[in-house]
mmCIF file with all atom_site columns, C-alpha atoms in Angstrom:
data_model
loop_
_atom_site.group_PDB
_atom_site.id
_atom_site.type_symbol
_atom_site.label_atom_id
_atom_site.label_alt_id
_atom_site.label_comp_id
_atom_site.label_asym_id
_atom_site.label_entity_id
_atom_site.label_seq_id
_atom_site.pdbx_PDB_ins_code
_atom_site.Cartn_x
_atom_site.Cartn_y
_atom_site.Cartn_z
_atom_site.occupancy
_atom_site.B_iso_or_equiv
_atom_site.pdbx_formal_charge
_atom_site.auth_seq_id
_atom_site.auth_comp_id
_atom_site.auth_asym_id
_atom_site.auth_atom_id
_atom_site.pdbx_PDB_model_num
ATOM 1  C CA . ALA W 1 1  ? 142.890 91.347  93.468 1.00 63.00 ? 131 ALA W CA 1
ATOM 2  C CA . ASP W 1 2  ? 141.912 94.943  94.933 1.00 76.00 ? 132 ASP W CA 1
ATOM 3  C CA . VAL W 1 3  ? 145.588 95.781  95.621 1.00 82.00 ? 133 VAL W CA 1
ATOM 4  C CA . ARG W 1 4  ? 146.587 94.455  92.108 1.00 76.00 ? 134 ARG W CA 1
ATOM 5  C CA . GLU W 1 5  ? 143.761 96.454  90.510 1.00 73.00 ? 135 GLU W CA 1
ATOM 6  C CA . ALA W 1 6  ? 144.387 99.428  92.424 1.00 78.00 ? 136 ALA W CA 1
ATOM 7  C CA . SER W 1 7  ? 148.140 99.340  91.399 1.00 77.00 ? 137 SER W CA 1
ATOM 8  C CA . ALA W 1 8  ? 147.165 98.937  87.697 1.00 71.00 ? 138 ALA W CA 1
ATOM 9  C CA . ALA W 1 9  ? 144.606 101.488 87.770 1.00 73.00 ? 139 ALA W CA 1
ATOM 10 C CA . ALA W 1 10 ? 147.323 103.947 89.640 1.00 80.00 ? 140 ALA W CA 1
ATOM 11 C CA . ILE W 1 11 ? 149.902 102.971 86.910 1.00 76.00 ? 141 ILE W CA 1
ATOM 12 C CA . LEU W 1 12 ? 147.383 103.964 84.325 1.00 74.00 ? 142 LEU W CA 1
ATOM 13 C CA . ASN W 1 13 ? 147.717 107.593 85.183 1.00 78.00 ? 143 ASN W CA 1
ATOM 14 C CA . LEU W 1 14 ? 151.372 107.678 84.780 1.00 79.00 ? 144 LEU W CA 1
ATOM 15 C CA . GLY W 1 15 ? 151.240 107.279 80.883 1.00 77.00 ? 145 GLY W CA 1
ATOM 16 C CA . PRO W 1 16 ? 154.692 106.674 79.434 1.00 81.00 ? 146 PRO W CA 1
ATOM 17 C CA . ALA W 1 17 ? 156.270 106.928 82.903 1.00 82.00 ? 147 ALA W CA 1
ATOM 18 C CA . ALA W 1 18 ? 154.874 103.630 83.777 1.00 81.00 ? 148 ALA W CA 1
ATOM 19 C CA . ARG W 1 19 ? 157.405 101.756 81.391 1.00 85.00 ? 149 ARG W CA 1
ATOM 20 C CA . SER W 1 20 ? 159.406 100.811 84.440 1.00 87.00 ? 150 SER W CA 1
ATOM 21 C CA . ALA W 1 21 ? 156.081 98.513  85.222 1.00 88.00 ? 151 ALA W CA 1
ATOM 22 C CA . LEU W 1 22 ? 155.958 97.106  81.885 1.00 92.00 ? 152 LEU W CA 1
ATOM 23 C CA . GLU W 1 23 ? 156.789 93.639  82.964 1.00 93.00 ? 153 GLU W CA 1
ATOM 24 C CA . GLU W 1 24 ? 154.287 93.361  85.799 1.00 91.00 ? 154 GLU W CA 1
ATOM 25 C CA . LEU W 1 25 ? 151.422 95.236  83.666 1.00 92.00 ? 155 LEU W CA 1
ATOM 26 C CA . THR W 1 26 ? 152.039 92.527  80.990 1.00 95.00 ? 156 THR W CA 1
ATOM 27 C CA . THR W 1 27 ? 151.962 89.627  83.691 1.00 95.00 ? 157 THR W CA 1
ATOM 28 C CA . ALA W 1 28 ? 148.844 91.211  84.887 1.00 93.00 ? 158 ALA W CA 1
ATOM 29 C CA . LEU W 1 29 ? 147.080 90.532  81.727 1.00 96.00 ? 159 LEU W CA 1
ATOM 30 C CA . ASP W 1 30 ? 146.806 87.113  82.785 1.00 96.00 ? 160 ASP W CA 1
ATOM 31 C CA . ASP W 1 31 ? 145.642 87.716  86.374 1.00 94.00 ? 161 ASP W CA 1
ATOM 32 C CA . GLU W 1 32 ? 142.439 85.653  87.485 1.00 94.00 ? 162 GLU W CA 1
ATOM 33 C CA . GLU W 1 33 ? 140.540 89.051  88.075 1.00 92.00 ? 163 GLU W CA 1
ATOM 34 C CA . PRO W 1 34 ? 138.977 90.682  85.077 1.00 94.00 ? 164 PRO W CA 1
ATOM 35 C CA . LEU W 1 35 ? 139.543 94.020  86.528 1.00 91.00 ? 165 LEU W CA 1
ATOM 36 C CA . VAL W 1 36 ? 143.135 93.449  87.009 1.00 90.00 ? 166 VAL W CA 1
ATOM 37 C CA . ARG W 1 37 ? 143.308 92.363  83.679 1.00 94.00 ? 167 ARG W CA 1
ATOM 38 C CA . GLU W 1 38 ? 141.396 95.488  82.254 1.00 93.00 ? 168 GLU W CA 1
ATOM 39 C CA . SER W 1 39 ? 143.488 97.837  84.218 1.00 90.00 ? 169 SER W CA 1
ATOM 40 C CA . ALA W 1 40 ? 146.713 96.369  82.967 1.00 91.00 ? 170 ALA W CA 1
ATOM 41 C CA . ALA W 1 41 ? 145.545 96.441  79.468 1.00 94.00 ? 171 ALA W CA 1
ATOM 42 C CA . LYS W 1 42 ? 144.237 100.243 80.007 1.00 92.00 ? 172 LYS W CA 1
ATOM 43 C CA . ALA W 1 43 ? 147.674 100.944 81.448 1.00 90.00 ? 173 ALA W CA 1
ATOM 44 C CA . LEU W 1 44 ? 149.602 99.467  78.832 1.00 92.00 ? 174 LEU W CA 1
ATOM 45 C CA . GLY W 1 45 ? 147.720 101.376 76.183 1.00 91.00 ? 175 GLY W CA 1
ATOM 46 C CA . ASN W 1 46 ? 148.958 104.683 77.746 1.00 89.00 ? 176 ASN W CA 1
ATOM 47 C CA . ILE W 1 47 ? 152.657 103.784 77.633 1.00 89.00 ? 177 ILE W CA 1
ATOM 48 C CA . GLY W 1 48 ? 153.220 104.247 74.227 1.00 86.00 ? 178 GLY W CA 1
ATOM 49 C CA . LEU W 1 49 ? 155.546 102.166 72.201 1.00 88.00 ? 179 LEU W CA 1
ATOM 50 C CA . LEU W 1 50 ? 155.606 98.638  73.403 1.00 92.00 ? 180 LEU W CA 1
ATOM 51 C CA . PRO W 1 51 ? 157.842 95.714  73.097 1.00 94.00 ? 181 PRO W CA 1
ATOM 52 C CA . ALA W 1 52 ? 156.782 92.918  70.637 1.00 95.00 ? 182 ALA W CA 1
ATOM 53 C CA . ALA W 1 53 ? 155.976 90.388  73.870 1.00 95.00 ? 183 ALA W CA 1
ATOM 54 C CA . THR W 1 54 ? 153.880 93.057  75.357 1.00 95.00 ? 184 THR W CA 1
ATOM 55 C CA . ILE W 1 55 ? 151.939 93.402  71.922 1.00 96.00 ? 185 ILE W CA 1
ATOM 56 C CA . GLU W 1 56 ? 151.552 89.790  71.552 1.00 97.00 ? 186 GLU W CA 1
ATOM 57 C CA . ALA W 1 57 ? 150.270 89.457  75.248 1.00 97.00 ? 187 ALA W CA 1
ATOM 58 C CA . LEU W 1 58 ? 147.772 92.318  74.421 1.00 97.00 ? 188 LEU W CA 1
ATOM 59 C CA . GLN W 1 59 ? 146.800 90.523  71.270 1.00 98.00 ? 189 GLN W CA 1
ATOM 60 C CA . ALA W 1 60 ? 145.925 87.397  73.166 1.00 98.00 ? 190 ALA W CA 1
ATOM 61 C CA . ALA W 1 61 ? 143.839 89.430  75.702 1.00 98.00 ? 191 ALA W CA 1
ATOM 62 C CA . CYS W 1 62 ? 141.883 90.685  72.810 1.00 98.00 ? 192 CYS W CA 1
ATOM 63 C CA . ASP W 1 63 ? 140.285 87.197  72.953 1.00 98.00 ? 193 ASP W CA 1
ATOM 64 C CA . ASP W 1 64 ? 139.705 87.336  76.839 1.00 98.00 ? 194 ASP W CA 1
ATOM 65 C CA . GLU W 1 65 ? 136.677 85.587  78.086 1.00 97.00 ? 195 GLU W CA 1
ATOM 66 C CA . ASP W 1 66 ? 135.653 88.882  79.651 1.00 98.00 ? 196 ASP W CA 1
ATOM 67 C CA . GLU W 1 67 ? 134.276 91.280  76.913 1.00 98.00 ? 197 GLU W CA 1
ATOM 68 C CA . ILE W 1 68 ? 135.433 94.475  78.807 1.00 97.00 ? 198 ILE W CA 1
ATOM 69 C CA . VAL W 1 69 ? 138.972 92.901  79.202 1.00 97.00 ? 199 VAL W CA 1
ATOM 70 C CA . ALA W 1 70 ? 138.829 92.039  75.417 1.00 98.00 ? 200 ALA W CA 1
ATOM 71 C CA . ALA W 1 71 ? 137.708 95.782  74.502 1.00 98.00 ? 201 ALA W CA 1
ATOM 72 C CA . ALA W 1 72 ? 140.335 97.273  76.638 1.00 97.00 ? 202 ALA W CA 1
ATOM 73 C CA . ALA W 1 73 ? 143.152 95.145  75.014 1.00 97.00 ? 203 ALA W CA 1
ATOM 74 C CA . LYS W 1 74 ? 141.941 96.024  71.649 1.00 97.00 ? 204 LYS W CA 1
ATOM 75 C CA . ALA W 1 75 ? 141.604 99.751  72.497 1.00 96.00 ? 205 ALA W CA 1
ATOM 76 C CA . SER W 1 76 ? 145.326 99.665  73.771 1.00 95.00 ? 206 SER W CA 1
ATOM 77 C CA . LEU W 1 77 ? 146.531 98.376  70.366 1.00 95.00 ? 207 LEU W CA 1
ATOM 78 C CA . THR W 1 78 ? 144.459 101.074 68.234 1.00 91.00 ? 208 THR W CA 1
ATOM 79 C CA . PRO W 1 79 ? 146.530 103.878 67.754 1.00 80.00 ? 209 PRO W CA 1
ATOM 80 C CA . SER W 1 80 ? 144.964 107.201 69.007 1.00 68.00 ? 210 SER W CA 1
#
């Protein structure tokens, strides 16, 4: 989990350049570790325009059992 979390957190700083990791970040929204899910949601929120499948995954993450993950997903779907 530490490696997955660190990877998602590092990608967070890339912003739109992280688009190449879109599939991996979307998959990470279902990770067993809340910190990985949170980092993935935040990273996706920094990418910009997202495909429908990723938006659907973020919408599902808004109902995550972990409040911090749910808040990160909601923030990623909110235009800045």
